CSV table of C-alpha atoms in Angstrom, one decimal:
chain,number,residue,atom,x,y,z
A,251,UNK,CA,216.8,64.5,78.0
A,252,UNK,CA,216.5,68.1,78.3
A,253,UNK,CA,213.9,68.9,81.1
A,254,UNK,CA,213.7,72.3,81.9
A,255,UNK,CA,211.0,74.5,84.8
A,256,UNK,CA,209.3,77.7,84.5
A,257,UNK,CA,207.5,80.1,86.9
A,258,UNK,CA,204.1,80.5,86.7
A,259,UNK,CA,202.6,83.8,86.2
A,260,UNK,CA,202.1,86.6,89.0
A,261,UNK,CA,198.0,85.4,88.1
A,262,UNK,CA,198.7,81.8,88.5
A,263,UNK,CA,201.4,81.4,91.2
A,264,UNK,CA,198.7,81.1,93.8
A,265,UNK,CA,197.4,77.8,92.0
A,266,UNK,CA,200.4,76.5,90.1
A,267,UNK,CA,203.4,75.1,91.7
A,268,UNK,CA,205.6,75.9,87.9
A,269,UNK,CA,205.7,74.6,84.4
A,270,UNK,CA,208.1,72.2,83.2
A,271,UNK,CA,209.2,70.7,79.5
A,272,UNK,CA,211.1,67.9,78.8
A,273,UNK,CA,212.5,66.7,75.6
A,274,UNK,CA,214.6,64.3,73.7
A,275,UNK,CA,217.3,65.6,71.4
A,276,UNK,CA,218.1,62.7,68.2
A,277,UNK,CA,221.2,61.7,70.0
A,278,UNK,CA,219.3,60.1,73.1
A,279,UNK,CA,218.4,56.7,73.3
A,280,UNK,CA,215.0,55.4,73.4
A,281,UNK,CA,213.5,55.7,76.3
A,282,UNK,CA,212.4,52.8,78.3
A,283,UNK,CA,209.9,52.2,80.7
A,284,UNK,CA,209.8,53.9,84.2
A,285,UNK,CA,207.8,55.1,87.4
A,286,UNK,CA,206.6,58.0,88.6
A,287,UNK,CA,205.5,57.8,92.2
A,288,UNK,CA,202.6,60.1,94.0
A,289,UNK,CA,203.7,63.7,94.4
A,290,UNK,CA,200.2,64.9,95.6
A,291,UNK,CA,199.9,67.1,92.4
A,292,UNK,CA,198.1,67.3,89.2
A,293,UNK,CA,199.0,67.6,85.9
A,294,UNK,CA,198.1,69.5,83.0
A,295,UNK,CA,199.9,67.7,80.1
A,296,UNK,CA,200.1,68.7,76.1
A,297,UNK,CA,202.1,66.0,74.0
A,298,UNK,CA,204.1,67.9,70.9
A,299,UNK,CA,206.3,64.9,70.6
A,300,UNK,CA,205.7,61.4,70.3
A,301,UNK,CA,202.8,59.6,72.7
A,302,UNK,CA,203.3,58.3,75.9
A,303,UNK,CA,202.0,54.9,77.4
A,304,UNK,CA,200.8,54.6,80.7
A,305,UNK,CA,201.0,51.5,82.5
A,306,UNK,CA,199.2,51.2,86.0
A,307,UNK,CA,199.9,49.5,88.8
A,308,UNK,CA,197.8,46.3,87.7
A,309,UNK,CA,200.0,46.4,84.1
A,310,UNK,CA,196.8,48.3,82.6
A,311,UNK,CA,198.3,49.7,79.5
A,312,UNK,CA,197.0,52.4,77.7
A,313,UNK,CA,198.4,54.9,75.2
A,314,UNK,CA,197.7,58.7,76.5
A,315,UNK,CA,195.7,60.8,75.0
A,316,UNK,CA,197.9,64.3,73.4
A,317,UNK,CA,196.3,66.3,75.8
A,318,UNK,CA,195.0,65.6,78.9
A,319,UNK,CA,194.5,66.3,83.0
A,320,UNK,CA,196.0,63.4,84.6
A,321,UNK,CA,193.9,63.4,88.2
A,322,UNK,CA,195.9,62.2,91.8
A,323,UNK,CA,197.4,59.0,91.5
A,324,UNK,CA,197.6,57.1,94.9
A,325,UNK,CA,200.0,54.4,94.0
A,326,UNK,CA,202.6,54.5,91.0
A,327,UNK,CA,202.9,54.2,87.4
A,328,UNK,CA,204.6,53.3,84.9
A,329,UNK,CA,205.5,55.4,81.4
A,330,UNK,CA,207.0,54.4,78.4
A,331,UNK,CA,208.0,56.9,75.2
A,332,UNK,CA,206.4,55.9,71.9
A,333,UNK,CA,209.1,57.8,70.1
A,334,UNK,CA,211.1,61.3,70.5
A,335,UNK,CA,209.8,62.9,73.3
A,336,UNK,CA,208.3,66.7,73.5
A,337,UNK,CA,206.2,67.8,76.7
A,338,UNK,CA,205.0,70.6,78.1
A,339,UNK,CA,203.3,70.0,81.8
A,340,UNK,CA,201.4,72.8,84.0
A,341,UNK,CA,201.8,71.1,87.5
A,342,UNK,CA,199.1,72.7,89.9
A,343,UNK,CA,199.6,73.0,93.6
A,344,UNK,CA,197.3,70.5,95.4
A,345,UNK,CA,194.7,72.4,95.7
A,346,UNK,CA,195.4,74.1,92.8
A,347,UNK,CA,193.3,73.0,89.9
A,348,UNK,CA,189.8,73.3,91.3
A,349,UNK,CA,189.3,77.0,91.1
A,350,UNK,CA,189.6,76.6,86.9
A,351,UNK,CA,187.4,73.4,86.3
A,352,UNK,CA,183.5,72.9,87.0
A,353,UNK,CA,184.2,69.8,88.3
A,354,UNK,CA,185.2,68.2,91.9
A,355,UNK,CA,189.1,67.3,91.5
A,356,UNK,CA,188.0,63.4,93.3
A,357,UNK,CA,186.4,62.6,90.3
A,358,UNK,CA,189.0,62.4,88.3
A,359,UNK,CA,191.9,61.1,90.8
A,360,UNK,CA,193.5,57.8,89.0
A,361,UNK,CA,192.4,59.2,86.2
A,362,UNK,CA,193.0,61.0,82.9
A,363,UNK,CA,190.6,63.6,81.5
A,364,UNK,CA,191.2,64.9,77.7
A,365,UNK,CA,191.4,68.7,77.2
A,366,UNK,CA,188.4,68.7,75.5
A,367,UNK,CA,186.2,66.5,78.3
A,368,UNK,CA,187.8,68.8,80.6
A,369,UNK,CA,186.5,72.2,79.0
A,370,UNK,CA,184.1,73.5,76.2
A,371,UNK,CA,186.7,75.1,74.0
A,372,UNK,CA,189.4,73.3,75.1
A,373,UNK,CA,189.8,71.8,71.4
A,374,UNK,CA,190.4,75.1,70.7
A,375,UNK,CA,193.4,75.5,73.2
A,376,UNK,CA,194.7,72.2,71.7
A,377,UNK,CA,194.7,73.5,68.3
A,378,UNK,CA,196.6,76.6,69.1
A,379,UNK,CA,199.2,74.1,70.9
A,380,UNK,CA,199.7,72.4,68.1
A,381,UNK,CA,200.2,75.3,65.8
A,382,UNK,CA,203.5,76.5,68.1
A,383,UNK,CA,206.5,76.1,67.2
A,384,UNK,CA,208.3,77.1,70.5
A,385,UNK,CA,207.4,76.2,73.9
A,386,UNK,CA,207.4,80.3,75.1
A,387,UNK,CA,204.8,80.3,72.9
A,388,UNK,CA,203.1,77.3,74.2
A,389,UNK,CA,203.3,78.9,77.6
A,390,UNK,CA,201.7,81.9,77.0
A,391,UNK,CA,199.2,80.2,75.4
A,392,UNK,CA,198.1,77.9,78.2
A,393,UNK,CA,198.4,80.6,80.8
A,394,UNK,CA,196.4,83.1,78.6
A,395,UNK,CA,194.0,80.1,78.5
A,396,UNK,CA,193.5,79.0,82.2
A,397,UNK,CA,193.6,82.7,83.7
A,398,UNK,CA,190.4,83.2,81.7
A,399,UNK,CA,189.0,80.1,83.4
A,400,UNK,CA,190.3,81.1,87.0
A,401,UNK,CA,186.8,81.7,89.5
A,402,UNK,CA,188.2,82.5,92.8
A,403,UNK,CA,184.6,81.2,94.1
A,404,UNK,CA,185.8,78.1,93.8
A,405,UNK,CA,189.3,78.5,95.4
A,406,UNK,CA,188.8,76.9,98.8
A,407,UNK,CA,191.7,78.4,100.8
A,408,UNK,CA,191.1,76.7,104.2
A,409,UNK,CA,192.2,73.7,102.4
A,410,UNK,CA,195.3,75.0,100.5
A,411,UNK,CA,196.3,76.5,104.2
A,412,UNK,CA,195.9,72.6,105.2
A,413,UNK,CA,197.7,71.4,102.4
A,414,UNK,CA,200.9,73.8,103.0
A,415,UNK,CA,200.3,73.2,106.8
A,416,UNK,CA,200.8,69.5,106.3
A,417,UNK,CA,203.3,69.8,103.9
A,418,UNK,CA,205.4,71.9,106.5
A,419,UNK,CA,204.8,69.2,108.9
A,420,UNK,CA,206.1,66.5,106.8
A,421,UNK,CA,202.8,65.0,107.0
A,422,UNK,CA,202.8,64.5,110.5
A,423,UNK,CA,199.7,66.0,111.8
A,424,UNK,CA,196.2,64.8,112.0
A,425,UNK,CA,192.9,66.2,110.9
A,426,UNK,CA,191.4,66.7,114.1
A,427,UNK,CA,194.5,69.4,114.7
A,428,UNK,CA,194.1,70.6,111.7
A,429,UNK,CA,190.0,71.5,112.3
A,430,UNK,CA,191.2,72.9,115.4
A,431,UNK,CA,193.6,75.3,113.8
A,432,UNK,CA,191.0,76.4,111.3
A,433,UNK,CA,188.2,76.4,113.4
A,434,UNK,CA,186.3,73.7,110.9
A,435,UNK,CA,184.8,70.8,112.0
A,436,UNK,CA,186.9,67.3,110.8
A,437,UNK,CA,184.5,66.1,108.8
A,438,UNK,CA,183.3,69.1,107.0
A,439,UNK,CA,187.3,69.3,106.3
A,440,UNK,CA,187.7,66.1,105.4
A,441,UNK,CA,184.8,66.5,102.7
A,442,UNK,CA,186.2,69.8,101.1
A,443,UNK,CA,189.7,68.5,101.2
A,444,UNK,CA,188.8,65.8,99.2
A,445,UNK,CA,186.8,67.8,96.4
A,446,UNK,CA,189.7,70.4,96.5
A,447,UNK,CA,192.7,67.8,96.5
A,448,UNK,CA,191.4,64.9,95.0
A,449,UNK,CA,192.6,62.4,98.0
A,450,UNK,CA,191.4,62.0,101.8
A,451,UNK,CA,194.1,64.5,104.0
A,452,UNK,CA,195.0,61.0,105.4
A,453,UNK,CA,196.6,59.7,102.3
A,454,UNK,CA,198.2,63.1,101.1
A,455,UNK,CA,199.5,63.2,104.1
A,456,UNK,CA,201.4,59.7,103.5
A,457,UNK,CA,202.5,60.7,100.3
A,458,UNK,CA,203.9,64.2,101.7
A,459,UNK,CA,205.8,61.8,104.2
A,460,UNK,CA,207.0,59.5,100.9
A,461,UNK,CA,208.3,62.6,98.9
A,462,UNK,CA,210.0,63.7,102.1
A,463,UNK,CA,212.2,60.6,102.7
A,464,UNK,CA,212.5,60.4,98.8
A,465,UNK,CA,214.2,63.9,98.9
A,466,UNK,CA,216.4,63.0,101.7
A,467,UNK,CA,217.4,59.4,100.2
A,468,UNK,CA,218.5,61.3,97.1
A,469,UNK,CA,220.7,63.5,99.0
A,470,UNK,CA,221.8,60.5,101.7
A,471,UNK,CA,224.1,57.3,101.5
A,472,UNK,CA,222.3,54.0,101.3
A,473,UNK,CA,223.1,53.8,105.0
A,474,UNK,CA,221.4,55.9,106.7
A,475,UNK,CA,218.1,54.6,106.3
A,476,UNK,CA,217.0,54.2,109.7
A,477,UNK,CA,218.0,57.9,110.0
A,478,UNK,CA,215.3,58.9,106.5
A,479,UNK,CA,212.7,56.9,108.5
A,480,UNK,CA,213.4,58.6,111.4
A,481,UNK,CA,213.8,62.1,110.1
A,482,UNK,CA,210.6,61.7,107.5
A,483,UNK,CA,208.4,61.3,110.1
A,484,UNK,CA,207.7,57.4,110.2
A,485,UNK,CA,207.5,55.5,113.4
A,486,UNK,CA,210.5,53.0,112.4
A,487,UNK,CA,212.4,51.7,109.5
A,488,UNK,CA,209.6,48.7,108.9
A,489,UNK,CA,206.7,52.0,108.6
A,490,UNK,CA,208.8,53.2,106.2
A,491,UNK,CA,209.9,50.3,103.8
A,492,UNK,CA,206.3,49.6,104.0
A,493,UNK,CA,204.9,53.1,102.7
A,494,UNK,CA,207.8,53.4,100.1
A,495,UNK,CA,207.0,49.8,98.9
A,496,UNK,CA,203.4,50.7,98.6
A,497,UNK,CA,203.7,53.8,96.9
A,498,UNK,CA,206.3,52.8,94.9
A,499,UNK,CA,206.1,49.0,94.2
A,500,UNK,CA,209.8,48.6,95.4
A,501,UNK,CA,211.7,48.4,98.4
A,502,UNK,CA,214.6,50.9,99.1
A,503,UNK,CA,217.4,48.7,97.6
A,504,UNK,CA,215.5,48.2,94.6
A,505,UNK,CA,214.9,52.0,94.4
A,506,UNK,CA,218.6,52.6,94.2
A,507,UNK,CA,219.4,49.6,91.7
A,508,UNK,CA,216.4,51.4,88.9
A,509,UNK,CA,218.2,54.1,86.9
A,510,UNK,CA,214.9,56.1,87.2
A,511,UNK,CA,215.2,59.1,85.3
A,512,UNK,CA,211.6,60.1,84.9
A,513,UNK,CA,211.5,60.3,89.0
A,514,UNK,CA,213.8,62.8,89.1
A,515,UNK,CA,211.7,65.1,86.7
A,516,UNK,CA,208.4,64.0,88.3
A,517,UNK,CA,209.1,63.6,91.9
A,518,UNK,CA,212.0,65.9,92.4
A,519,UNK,CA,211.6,68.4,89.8
């Protein structure tokens, strides 16, 4: 697999975390099935390649759409290649995808949205995808594309302050501080975090925790768990299997046993 990032635009780095591609070269072998876990992100996905399926967390299958806005996901999911793979992704900050859609980002968490449910012309931006034969070109086009949807009335910066505040606290800080440090009340912060972010601060919060101890286990031996609870913020090692087993849908050991390639380029990217 070739997976490769770019950086956003000057115009777009306020909203948009980077862009990444991935693709399969004729030598790899097929893909198999694999999870991607809760980042607290949303993706903006166009399909040159074959189609992926999606699996949820109930075995839900369903074969993706080319294009499409995938919404929060709370718990994992499973993906499986169709065929030779070819992917470009925009991945928007948390709060990042609000300020260039006319909806509120909750409605759509655990879900996917098609290009063209997602905008007026946006069959018009999937035809000019489709008509590249590079991905610099693809790029430009869907940065040329969502800088003329950008309204800055609808960027809510109180909450993308929150969201980078508790992502520097490793998720380890409550809503009631965080209304004090913004001078907002918790519920009216509560509400506006979820129609910017698409999840209650409460469970992006867990999920910034999760992607935490995830970074630290990849950079860790297996035996220093009680040290990645510790150090991610959880109150003890049984917290912490816990959340990783819910988000993920295995324990620790089994984590380590998967040879889960897509994490790496989802989750760790």
């Amino acid at each position: 697999m070739n997976y490769q990032q770019y950086q956003p635009s000057e115009r777009l780095s306020p909203f948009v975390k980077y862009l990444w591609t991935l693709e399969s070269s004729s030598d790899d072998a097929p893909h198999s099935r694999e999870r991607v876990f809760p980042d607290g992100c949303i993706e903006l996905l166009f399909h040159y390649g074959d189609l992926f399926t999606k699996f949820d967390e109930n075995g839900t299958q369903i074969l993706q759409p080319r294009n499409f806005i995938h919404g929060q996901i709370r718990n994992f999911i499973e993906l499986e290649a169709t065929g030779k793979v070819g992917m470009l992704s925009v991945r928007f900050l948390a709060a990042g995808l609000h300020p260039f859609v006319d909806f509120d980002v909750d409605t759509i968490t655990s879900k996917i949205l098609s290009v063209s449910e997602a905008w007026p012309d946006g069959a018009s931006l999937e035809q000019k995808i489709a008509d590249c034969t590079d991905n610099s070109q693809r790029i430009a086009i869907v940065e040329e594309f969502l800088v003329s949807k950008l309204d800055l009335e609808k960027y809510d910066k109180t909450v993308a302050d929150c969201v980078q505040t508790i992502s520097d606290a490793g998720g380890n800080i409550s809503i009631e501080t965080l209304g004090e440090k913004f001078h907002v009340s918790p519920r009216h912060l509560e509400r506006r975090f979820l129609k910017a972010v698409g999840l209650s601060q409460k469970v992006f919060s867990r999920i910034v925790r999760f992607n935490q101890a995830l970074s630290l286990i990849e950079q860790k031996d297996f035996s220093t768990f009680s040290n990645v609870a510790y150090d991610g913020g959880f109150y003890d090692q049984a917290h912490f299997i816990r959340d990783f087993k819910d988000l993920t849908g295995l324990n620790p050991k089994q984590y380590f046993s998967e040879n889960l390639e897509m994490v790496k380029f989802f989750n760790l990217g």
